């Protein structure tokens, strides 16, 4: 097994700033827009984007939530491994809001499909957009594409993209792992 660094901490930071600027261009003051990180790893991206928007671009109010999709997945109860749910934290209404779903890696599209289904429990959004830090474009099983893309990676199915976050893993780095 070998691993190659796809993005360093500096490159991740640059990409997050670019994504924050793109969100700002399309949503201005975020008065009718909410950010929702898909549990577990999309939450790190959502929190970083919120921090950049608040501290560097002086956006006064941004609703940020976290969505657990465990029980909405199409592979729930299919394997030997028991899936563990995390807490959903959405303390605001999404009815008639612009929702930006956020995840770290867009792979097959199945997690996003589950997120769209889970989101319906919280109301009917006006619009839903997708932001992915890494887009593995040749691995899609469903016709799902991001509106905002940090980096596009042409990884084949035997390769894995591994995202490490300082808050959880001690450092920011993204690897391409070849099995």
N, C-alpha and C. Protein backbone atom coordinates (compact mmCIF):
# COMPACT_ATOMS: atom_id res chain seq x y z
N UNK A 1 0.85 -1.18 0.00
CA UNK A 1 0.00 0.00 0.00
C UNK A 1 0.89 1.24 0.00
N UNK A 2 0.60 2.16 -0.90
CA UNK A 2 1.36 3.41 -0.95
C UNK A 2 0.41 4.59 -0.85
N UNK A 3 0.93 5.69 -0.38
CA UNK A 3 0.10 6.89 -0.30
C UNK A 3 0.86 8.09 -0.83
N UNK A 4 0.11 8.96 -1.47
CA UNK A 4 0.67 10.16 -2.06
C UNK A 4 -0.11 11.35 -1.52
N UNK A 5 0.57 12.42 -1.17
CA UNK A 5 -0.11 13.61 -0.68
C UNK A 5 -0.79 14.30 -1.86
N UNK A 6 -2.11 14.42 -1.77
CA UNK A 6 -2.87 15.15 -2.79
C UNK A 6 -2.88 16.64 -2.47
N UNK A 7 -3.15 16.96 -1.21
CA UNK A 7 -3.20 18.36 -0.79
C UNK A 7 -2.55 18.51 0.57
N UNK A 8 -1.70 19.51 0.70
CA UNK A 8 -1.08 19.85 1.97
C UNK A 8 -2.03 20.75 2.76
N UNK A 9 -1.66 21.06 3.99
CA UNK A 9 -2.47 21.95 4.82
C UNK A 9 -2.63 23.33 4.16
N UNK A 10 -1.56 23.84 3.58
CA UNK A 10 -1.61 25.14 2.91
C UNK A 10 -2.56 25.10 1.72
N UNK A 11 -2.50 24.04 0.92
CA UNK A 11 -3.38 23.92 -0.25
C UNK A 11 -4.84 23.76 0.18
N UNK A 12 -5.09 23.01 1.24
CA UNK A 12 -6.46 22.87 1.76
C UNK A 12 -7.00 24.22 2.18
N UNK A 13 -6.18 24.99 2.87
CA UNK A 13 -6.58 26.32 3.32
C UNK A 13 -6.90 27.24 2.14
N UNK A 14 -6.09 27.21 1.11
CA UNK A 14 -6.34 28.03 -0.09
C UNK A 14 -7.67 27.62 -0.74
N UNK A 15 -7.90 26.33 -0.86
CA UNK A 15 -9.14 25.83 -1.47
C UNK A 15 -10.35 26.24 -0.64
N UNK A 16 -10.26 26.13 0.68
CA UNK A 16 -11.38 26.52 1.54
C UNK A 16 -11.68 28.01 1.39
N UNK A 17 -10.66 28.83 1.26
CA UNK A 17 -10.88 30.27 1.04
C UNK A 17 -11.55 30.51 -0.31
N UNK A 18 -11.14 29.79 -1.34
CA UNK A 18 -11.78 29.94 -2.65
C UNK A 18 -13.25 29.53 -2.59
N UNK A 19 -13.52 28.41 -1.93
CA UNK A 19 -14.90 27.95 -1.79
C UNK A 19 -15.74 28.96 -1.00
N UNK A 20 -15.17 29.54 0.05
CA UNK A 20 -15.88 30.57 0.82
C UNK A 20 -16.22 31.77 -0.06
N UNK A 21 -15.29 32.17 -0.91
CA UNK A 21 -15.54 33.29 -1.83
C UNK A 21 -16.65 32.95 -2.82
N UNK A 22 -16.65 31.74 -3.33
CA UNK A 22 -17.70 31.32 -4.26
C UNK A 22 -19.07 31.32 -3.57
N UNK A 23 -19.12 30.84 -2.34
CA UNK A 23 -20.38 30.88 -1.58
C UNK A 23 -20.83 32.32 -1.37
N UNK A 24 -19.89 33.17 -1.01
CA UNK A 24 -20.20 34.59 -0.78
C UNK A 24 -20.72 35.27 -2.04
N UNK A 25 -20.14 34.96 -3.17
CA UNK A 25 -20.60 35.52 -4.44
C UNK A 25 -22.05 35.15 -4.73
N UNK A 26 -22.43 33.91 -4.41
CA UNK A 26 -23.77 33.43 -4.74
C UNK A 26 -24.81 33.68 -3.66
N UNK A 27 -24.37 33.91 -2.41
CA UNK A 27 -25.33 34.02 -1.31
C UNK A 27 -25.21 35.31 -0.51
N UNK A 28 -24.29 36.18 -0.86
CA UNK A 28 -24.09 37.49 -0.25
C UNK A 28 -24.09 37.50 1.27
N UNK A 29 -25.22 37.79 1.90
CA UNK A 29 -25.24 37.95 3.36
C UNK A 29 -25.72 36.71 4.11
N UNK A 30 -26.06 35.66 3.41
CA UNK A 30 -26.51 34.39 4.00
C UNK A 30 -27.80 34.51 4.80
N UNK A 31 -28.59 35.55 4.53
CA UNK A 31 -29.84 35.73 5.27
C UNK A 31 -30.86 34.64 4.93
N UNK A 32 -30.77 34.07 3.75
CA UNK A 32 -31.71 33.02 3.35
C UNK A 32 -30.99 31.72 2.98
N UNK A 33 -29.75 31.57 3.45
CA UNK A 33 -28.93 30.41 3.12
C UNK A 33 -28.42 29.76 4.39
N UNK A 34 -28.43 28.42 4.40
CA UNK A 34 -27.89 27.67 5.54
C UNK A 34 -26.85 26.69 5.02
N UNK A 35 -25.85 26.42 5.85
CA UNK A 35 -24.82 25.44 5.53
C UNK A 35 -25.08 24.20 6.38
N UNK A 36 -25.08 23.02 5.73
CA UNK A 36 -25.30 21.79 6.47
C UNK A 36 -24.20 20.79 6.11
N UNK A 37 -23.37 20.48 7.11
CA UNK A 37 -22.30 19.50 6.94
C UNK A 37 -22.84 18.10 7.15
N UNK A 38 -22.48 17.20 6.26
CA UNK A 38 -22.91 15.82 6.36
C UNK A 38 -21.98 15.10 7.34
N UNK A 39 -22.57 14.50 8.37
CA UNK A 39 -21.81 13.78 9.39
C UNK A 39 -21.15 12.56 8.79
N UNK A 40 -19.98 12.17 9.16
CA UNK A 40 -19.20 12.84 10.19
C UNK A 40 -18.21 13.84 9.62
N UNK A 41 -17.66 13.64 8.41
CA UNK A 41 -16.51 14.41 7.97
C UNK A 41 -16.85 15.73 7.27
N UNK A 42 -18.07 15.85 6.79
CA UNK A 42 -18.47 17.11 6.17
C UNK A 42 -18.59 18.24 7.19
N UNK A 43 -18.70 17.87 8.45
CA UNK A 43 -18.83 18.89 9.49
C UNK A 43 -17.56 19.71 9.64
N UNK A 44 -16.41 19.07 9.43
CA UNK A 44 -15.14 19.80 9.52
C UNK A 44 -15.06 20.86 8.42
N UNK A 45 -15.49 20.51 7.22
CA UNK A 45 -15.48 21.46 6.10
C UNK A 45 -16.44 22.61 6.39
N UNK A 46 -17.65 22.28 6.85
CA UNK A 46 -18.66 23.30 7.15
C UNK A 46 -18.17 24.27 8.23
N UNK A 47 -17.58 23.73 9.29
CA UNK A 47 -17.08 24.59 10.37
C UNK A 47 -15.95 25.50 9.89
N UNK A 48 -15.06 24.97 9.07
CA UNK A 48 -13.95 25.79 8.55
C UNK A 48 -14.49 26.91 7.66
N UNK A 49 -15.47 26.58 6.80
CA UNK A 49 -16.05 27.59 5.91
C UNK A 49 -16.76 28.67 6.72
N UNK A 50 -17.50 28.26 7.74
CA UNK A 50 -18.18 29.24 8.59
C UNK A 50 -17.16 30.18 9.23
N UNK A 51 -16.08 29.63 9.74
CA UNK A 51 -15.06 30.45 10.40
C UNK A 51 -14.45 31.45 9.41
N UNK A 52 -14.15 31.01 8.21
CA UNK A 52 -13.58 31.91 7.20
C UNK A 52 -14.57 33.01 6.85
N UNK A 53 -15.83 32.64 6.63
CA UNK A 53 -16.85 33.63 6.27
C UNK A 53 -17.07 34.65 7.38
N UNK A 54 -17.09 34.20 8.62
CA UNK A 54 -17.30 35.12 9.76
C UNK A 54 -16.09 36.01 10.02
N UNK A 55 -14.91 35.40 10.10
CA UNK A 55 -13.73 36.14 10.54
C UNK A 55 -13.08 36.96 9.42
N UNK A 56 -13.04 36.42 8.22
CA UNK A 56 -12.31 37.12 7.17
C UNK A 56 -13.21 37.93 6.23
N UNK A 57 -14.47 37.52 6.10
CA UNK A 57 -15.38 38.23 5.20
C UNK A 57 -16.51 38.91 5.94
N UNK A 58 -16.44 38.88 7.28
CA UNK A 58 -17.35 39.62 8.17
C UNK A 58 -18.82 39.35 7.93
N UNK A 59 -19.16 38.12 7.56
CA UNK A 59 -20.57 37.73 7.46
C UNK A 59 -21.08 37.62 8.88
N UNK A 60 -22.14 38.37 9.20
CA UNK A 60 -22.59 38.46 10.59
C UNK A 60 -23.35 37.23 11.07
N UNK A 61 -24.18 36.67 10.23
CA UNK A 61 -25.00 35.54 10.69
C UNK A 61 -25.03 34.43 9.65
N UNK A 62 -24.60 33.25 10.06
CA UNK A 62 -24.65 32.07 9.19
C UNK A 62 -25.20 30.92 10.02
N UNK A 63 -26.29 30.31 9.56
CA UNK A 63 -26.79 29.12 10.21
C UNK A 63 -26.02 27.92 9.68
N UNK A 64 -25.43 27.16 10.60
CA UNK A 64 -24.66 25.96 10.24
C UNK A 64 -25.21 24.80 11.04
N UNK A 65 -25.49 23.70 10.34
CA UNK A 65 -25.99 22.50 11.01
C UNK A 65 -25.23 21.28 10.55
N UNK A 66 -25.50 20.18 11.25
CA UNK A 66 -24.85 18.90 10.94
C UNK A 66 -25.93 17.84 10.78
N UNK A 67 -25.85 17.07 9.71
CA UNK A 67 -26.88 16.09 9.37
C UNK A 67 -26.32 14.68 9.40
N UNK A 68 -26.94 13.83 10.21
CA UNK A 68 -26.56 12.42 10.24
C UNK A 68 -27.41 11.66 9.22
N UNK A 69 -26.75 10.85 8.39
CA UNK A 69 -27.47 10.13 7.33
C UNK A 69 -27.47 8.63 7.53
N UNK A 70 -27.01 8.17 8.69
CA UNK A 70 -26.82 6.74 8.93
C UNK A 70 -28.04 5.91 8.56
N UNK A 71 -29.21 6.28 9.04
CA UNK A 71 -30.40 5.47 8.84
C UNK A 71 -31.08 5.71 7.49
N UNK A 72 -30.51 6.57 6.68
CA UNK A 72 -31.04 6.85 5.34
C UNK A 72 -30.17 6.23 4.25
N UNK A 73 -29.06 5.63 4.64
CA UNK A 73 -28.14 5.03 3.68
C UNK A 73 -28.74 3.77 3.06
N UNK A 74 -28.42 3.53 1.79
CA UNK A 74 -28.96 2.32 1.14
C UNK A 74 -28.19 1.06 1.52
N UNK A 75 -27.08 1.22 2.26
CA UNK A 75 -26.34 0.04 2.73
C UNK A 75 -26.55 -0.20 4.22
N UNK A 76 -27.50 0.51 4.82
CA UNK A 76 -27.81 0.30 6.22
C UNK A 76 -28.32 -1.12 6.42
N UNK A 77 -27.72 -1.83 7.36
CA UNK A 77 -28.05 -3.23 7.68
C UNK A 77 -27.72 -4.21 6.57
N UNK A 78 -26.76 -3.89 5.72
CA UNK A 78 -26.38 -4.80 4.63
C UNK A 78 -25.11 -5.57 4.92
N UNK A 79 -24.29 -5.06 5.80
CA UNK A 79 -23.01 -5.71 6.05
C UNK A 79 -22.92 -6.24 7.46
N UNK A 80 -21.78 -6.79 7.76
CA UNK A 80 -21.54 -7.32 9.10
C UNK A 80 -21.23 -6.22 10.10
N UNK A 81 -20.71 -5.11 9.59
CA UNK A 81 -20.31 -4.01 10.45
C UNK A 81 -21.54 -3.17 10.84
N UNK A 82 -21.70 -2.94 12.12
CA UNK A 82 -22.80 -2.12 12.61
C UNK A 82 -22.45 -0.65 12.39
N UNK A 83 -23.34 0.07 11.74
CA UNK A 83 -23.11 1.49 11.52
C UNK A 83 -23.47 2.27 12.79
N UNK A 84 -22.67 3.24 13.13
CA UNK A 84 -22.91 4.05 14.31
C UNK A 84 -23.40 5.43 13.91
N UNK A 85 -24.53 5.82 14.46
CA UNK A 85 -25.09 7.12 14.16
C UNK A 85 -24.39 8.21 14.96
N UNK A 86 -24.37 9.40 14.41
CA UNK A 86 -23.88 10.58 15.11
C UNK A 86 -25.06 11.53 15.27
N UNK A 87 -24.88 12.58 16.01
CA UNK A 87 -25.99 13.48 16.31
C UNK A 87 -26.26 14.44 15.16
N UNK A 88 -27.52 14.57 14.80
CA UNK A 88 -27.94 15.62 13.88
C UNK A 88 -28.14 16.87 14.71
N UNK A 89 -27.62 17.97 14.21
CA UNK A 89 -27.76 19.25 14.91
C UNK A 89 -28.19 20.30 13.89
N UNK A 90 -29.49 20.46 13.78
CA UNK A 90 -30.04 21.50 12.91
C UNK A 90 -31.03 22.28 13.78
N UNK A 91 -30.59 23.42 14.29
CA UNK A 91 -31.39 24.22 15.23
C UNK A 91 -32.07 25.40 14.55
N UNK A 92 -32.47 25.21 13.30
CA UNK A 92 -33.10 26.27 12.54
C UNK A 92 -34.01 25.62 11.49
N UNK A 93 -34.88 26.42 10.92
CA UNK A 93 -35.78 25.92 9.88
C UNK A 93 -35.10 25.98 8.53
N UNK A 94 -35.35 24.98 7.70
CA UNK A 94 -34.81 25.03 6.34
C UNK A 94 -35.91 25.29 5.32
N UNK A 95 -37.14 25.41 5.77
CA UNK A 95 -38.28 25.67 4.89
C UNK A 95 -38.02 26.95 4.09
N UNK A 96 -38.08 26.84 2.77
CA UNK A 96 -37.87 27.97 1.84
C UNK A 96 -36.49 28.62 1.94
N UNK A 97 -35.52 27.89 2.47
CA UNK A 97 -34.15 28.40 2.55
C UNK A 97 -33.31 27.78 1.43
N UNK A 98 -32.22 28.44 1.12
CA UNK A 98 -31.21 27.86 0.24
C UNK A 98 -30.29 27.03 1.12
N UNK A 99 -30.21 25.74 0.84
CA UNK A 99 -29.40 24.83 1.64
C UNK A 99 -28.15 24.45 0.85
N UNK A 100 -27.00 24.58 1.48
CA UNK A 100 -25.75 24.11 0.89
C UNK A 100 -25.32 22.88 1.69
N UNK A 101 -25.45 21.70 1.08
CA UNK A 101 -24.97 20.46 1.68
C UNK A 101 -23.46 20.40 1.50
N UNK A 102 -22.74 20.01 2.54
CA UNK A 102 -21.28 20.03 2.49
C UNK A 102 -20.73 18.67 2.90
N UNK A 103 -19.81 18.14 2.08
CA UNK A 103 -19.14 16.90 2.42
C UNK A 103 -17.67 17.00 2.03
N UNK A 104 -16.84 16.13 2.61
CA UNK A 104 -15.42 16.19 2.30
C UNK A 104 -15.09 15.54 0.97
N UNK A 105 -15.65 14.34 0.71
CA UNK A 105 -15.35 13.63 -0.54
C UNK A 105 -16.65 13.19 -1.20
N UNK A 106 -16.84 13.56 -2.46
CA UNK A 106 -17.96 13.07 -3.26
C UNK A 106 -17.44 11.90 -4.07
N UNK A 107 -17.96 10.72 -3.77
CA UNK A 107 -17.47 9.49 -4.40
C UNK A 107 -18.57 8.90 -5.29
N UNK A 108 -19.41 8.04 -4.76
CA UNK A 108 -20.44 7.39 -5.58
C UNK A 108 -21.70 8.24 -5.71
N UNK A 109 -21.91 9.14 -4.76
CA UNK A 109 -23.13 9.95 -4.74
C UNK A 109 -24.18 9.38 -3.80
N UNK A 110 -23.94 8.21 -3.25
CA UNK A 110 -24.93 7.56 -2.38
C UNK A 110 -25.12 8.31 -1.06
N UNK A 111 -24.06 8.86 -0.51
CA UNK A 111 -24.20 9.64 0.73
C UNK A 111 -25.03 10.90 0.49
N UNK A 112 -24.84 11.51 -0.65
CA UNK A 112 -25.61 12.72 -0.97
C UNK A 112 -27.07 12.36 -1.17
N UNK A 113 -27.33 11.24 -1.81
CA UNK A 113 -28.70 10.77 -1.98
C UNK A 113 -29.36 10.56 -0.62
N UNK A 114 -28.64 9.94 0.30
CA UNK A 114 -29.16 9.73 1.66
C UNK A 114 -29.39 11.07 2.36
N UNK A 115 -28.47 12.03 2.16
CA UNK A 115 -28.60 13.35 2.78
C UNK A 115 -29.84 14.08 2.26
N UNK A 116 -30.09 13.97 0.97
CA UNK A 116 -31.28 14.61 0.40
C UNK A 116 -32.56 14.03 1.00
N UNK A 117 -32.58 12.72 1.21
CA UNK A 117 -33.74 12.07 1.83
C UNK A 117 -33.87 12.51 3.29
N UNK A 118 -32.77 12.51 4.03
CA UNK A 118 -32.80 12.91 5.44
C UNK A 118 -33.22 14.37 5.59
N UNK A 119 -32.81 15.21 4.68
CA UNK A 119 -33.12 16.64 4.72
C UNK A 119 -34.63 16.89 4.67
N UNK A 120 -35.36 16.02 4.01
CA UNK A 120 -36.81 16.19 3.90
C UNK A 120 -37.51 16.18 5.25
N UNK A 121 -36.89 15.57 6.25
CA UNK A 121 -37.46 15.54 7.60
C UNK A 121 -37.48 16.92 8.25
N UNK A 122 -36.73 17.85 7.70
CA UNK A 122 -36.60 19.17 8.30
C UNK A 122 -37.33 20.26 7.51
N UNK A 123 -38.08 19.87 6.50
CA UNK A 123 -38.83 20.84 5.72
C UNK A 123 -38.46 20.78 4.25
N UNK A 124 -39.03 21.70 3.50
CA UNK A 124 -38.80 21.76 2.06
C UNK A 124 -37.97 23.00 1.73
N UNK A 125 -36.71 22.79 1.39
CA UNK A 125 -35.86 23.94 1.05
C UNK A 125 -36.27 24.57 -0.28
N UNK A 126 -35.93 25.82 -0.43
CA UNK A 126 -36.16 26.51 -1.70
C UNK A 126 -35.24 25.94 -2.77
N UNK A 127 -33.97 25.71 -2.37
CA UNK A 127 -32.95 25.26 -3.29
C UNK A 127 -31.92 24.45 -2.50
N UNK A 128 -31.33 23.46 -3.13
CA UNK A 128 -30.26 22.68 -2.49
C UNK A 128 -29.07 22.67 -3.42
N UNK A 129 -27.91 23.03 -2.87
CA UNK A 129 -26.65 22.99 -3.61
C UNK A 129 -25.71 22.04 -2.89
N UNK A 130 -24.70 21.59 -3.60
CA UNK A 130 -23.73 20.66 -3.02
C UNK A 130 -22.33 21.24 -3.13
N UNK A 131 -21.61 21.20 -2.01
CA UNK A 131 -20.21 21.60 -1.96
C UNK A 131 -19.41 20.38 -1.52
N UNK A 132 -18.40 20.02 -2.32
CA UNK A 132 -17.53 18.89 -1.99
C UNK A 132 -16.08 19.37 -2.04
N UNK A 133 -15.34 19.08 -1.01
CA UNK A 133 -13.92 19.45 -0.99
C UNK A 133 -13.16 18.67 -2.07
N UNK A 134 -13.43 17.37 -2.18
CA UNK A 134 -12.82 16.51 -3.19
C UNK A 134 -13.92 15.85 -4.01
N UNK A 135 -13.81 15.92 -5.32
CA UNK A 135 -14.76 15.29 -6.22
C UNK A 135 -14.05 14.18 -6.99
N UNK A 136 -14.43 12.93 -6.68
CA UNK A 136 -13.90 11.78 -7.42
C UNK A 136 -14.84 11.54 -8.61
N UNK A 137 -14.66 12.28 -9.66
CA UNK A 137 -15.64 12.36 -10.74
C UNK A 137 -15.87 11.08 -11.52
N UNK A 138 -14.95 10.16 -11.57
CA UNK A 138 -15.14 8.96 -12.38
C UNK A 138 -15.71 7.79 -11.59
N UNK A 139 -16.16 8.03 -10.37
CA UNK A 139 -16.62 6.95 -9.51
C UNK A 139 -18.10 7.02 -9.19
N UNK A 140 -18.83 7.89 -9.86
CA UNK A 140 -20.22 8.14 -9.51
C UNK A 140 -21.13 6.98 -9.90
N UNK A 141 -22.03 6.60 -8.96
CA UNK A 141 -23.07 5.61 -9.23
C UNK A 141 -24.41 6.28 -9.49
N UNK A 142 -24.54 7.53 -9.06
CA UNK A 142 -25.78 8.29 -9.21
C UNK A 142 -25.46 9.61 -9.93
N UNK A 143 -26.44 10.17 -10.62
CA UNK A 143 -26.19 11.41 -11.38
C UNK A 143 -26.18 12.65 -10.47
N UNK A 144 -25.18 12.73 -9.63
CA UNK A 144 -25.05 13.83 -8.66
C UNK A 144 -23.73 14.54 -8.93
N UNK A 145 -23.80 15.87 -9.06
CA UNK A 145 -22.61 16.68 -9.32
C UNK A 145 -22.57 17.85 -8.35
N UNK A 146 -21.39 18.25 -7.92
CA UNK A 146 -21.30 19.38 -6.98
C UNK A 146 -21.46 20.73 -7.68
N UNK A 147 -22.06 21.67 -6.97
CA UNK A 147 -22.12 23.06 -7.43
C UNK A 147 -20.80 23.76 -7.13
N UNK A 148 -20.17 23.34 -6.03
CA UNK A 148 -18.89 23.90 -5.60
C UNK A 148 -17.94 22.74 -5.39
N UNK A 149 -16.78 22.83 -6.00
CA UNK A 149 -15.80 21.73 -5.97
C UNK A 149 -14.45 22.29 -5.58
N UNK A 150 -13.85 21.70 -4.54
CA UNK A 150 -12.52 22.14 -4.14
C UNK A 150 -11.46 21.65 -5.10
N UNK A 151 -11.36 20.33 -5.24
CA UNK A 151 -10.38 19.73 -6.15
C UNK A 151 -11.01 18.50 -6.79
N UNK A 152 -10.79 18.34 -8.06
CA UNK A 152 -11.26 17.16 -8.79
C UNK A 152 -10.13 16.15 -8.84
N UNK A 153 -10.44 14.91 -8.48
CA UNK A 153 -9.43 13.86 -8.42
C UNK A 153 -9.87 12.70 -9.31
N UNK A 154 -9.00 12.30 -10.20
CA UNK A 154 -9.30 11.17 -11.08
C UNK A 154 -8.70 9.90 -10.48
N UNK A 155 -9.32 9.44 -9.42
CA UNK A 155 -8.86 8.23 -8.74
C UNK A 155 -9.64 7.04 -9.28
N UNK A 156 -8.94 5.94 -9.50
CA UNK A 156 -9.64 4.73 -9.94
C UNK A 156 -10.19 4.01 -8.71
N UNK A 157 -11.05 3.04 -8.93
CA UNK A 157 -11.78 2.42 -7.83
C UNK A 157 -10.92 1.75 -6.76
N UNK A 158 -9.73 1.27 -7.10
CA UNK A 158 -8.87 0.66 -6.10
C UNK A 158 -8.17 1.69 -5.22
N UNK A 159 -8.21 2.95 -5.63
CA UNK A 159 -7.57 4.00 -4.86
C UNK A 159 -8.58 4.63 -3.90
N UNK A 160 -8.08 5.14 -2.79
CA UNK A 160 -8.93 5.76 -1.79
C UNK A 160 -8.41 7.16 -1.49
N UNK A 161 -9.32 8.08 -1.30
CA UNK A 161 -8.97 9.43 -0.88
C UNK A 161 -9.20 9.51 0.62
N UNK A 162 -8.16 9.88 1.36
CA UNK A 162 -8.26 9.96 2.82
C UNK A 162 -7.99 11.40 3.24
N UNK A 163 -8.99 11.98 3.91
CA UNK A 163 -8.89 13.38 4.37
C UNK A 163 -8.65 13.37 5.88
N UNK A 164 -7.58 14.01 6.30
CA UNK A 164 -7.27 14.16 7.71
C UNK A 164 -7.47 15.62 8.12
N UNK A 165 -8.09 15.81 9.29
CA UNK A 165 -8.35 17.15 9.81
C UNK A 165 -7.62 17.35 11.12
N UNK A 166 -7.06 18.52 11.29
CA UNK A 166 -6.32 18.85 12.50
C UNK A 166 -7.17 18.60 13.75
N UNK A 167 -8.45 18.96 13.71
CA UNK A 167 -9.32 18.82 14.86
C UNK A 167 -9.53 17.35 15.27
N UNK A 168 -9.46 16.46 14.33
CA UNK A 168 -9.76 15.05 14.57
C UNK A 168 -8.53 14.15 14.47
N UNK A 169 -7.63 14.48 13.55
CA UNK A 169 -6.51 13.60 13.23
C UNK A 169 -5.14 14.19 13.55
N UNK A 170 -5.12 15.42 14.04
CA UNK A 170 -3.85 16.05 14.42
C UNK A 170 -3.17 16.85 13.33
N UNK A 171 -3.61 16.70 12.07
CA UNK A 171 -3.01 17.49 10.99
C UNK A 171 -3.99 17.57 9.83
N UNK A 172 -3.81 18.59 9.00
CA UNK A 172 -4.60 18.76 7.78
C UNK A 172 -3.78 18.22 6.61
N UNK A 173 -4.30 17.19 5.96
CA UNK A 173 -3.64 16.65 4.77
C UNK A 173 -4.63 15.72 4.07
N UNK A 174 -4.51 15.65 2.77
CA UNK A 174 -5.35 14.73 2.00
C UNK A 174 -4.42 13.80 1.20
N UNK A 175 -4.64 12.49 1.37
CA UNK A 175 -3.84 11.47 0.72
C UNK A 175 -4.64 10.73 -0.35
N UNK A 176 -3.93 10.27 -1.36
CA UNK A 176 -4.46 9.30 -2.31
C UNK A 176 -3.74 8.00 -1.96
N UNK A 177 -4.51 7.02 -1.54
CA UNK A 177 -3.95 5.75 -1.09
C UNK A 177 -4.20 4.68 -2.15
N UNK A 178 -3.12 4.03 -2.55
CA UNK A 178 -3.19 2.95 -3.55
C UNK A 178 -3.06 1.63 -2.81
N UNK A 179 -4.06 0.79 -2.95
CA UNK A 179 -4.05 -0.51 -2.23
C UNK A 179 -3.16 -1.52 -2.89
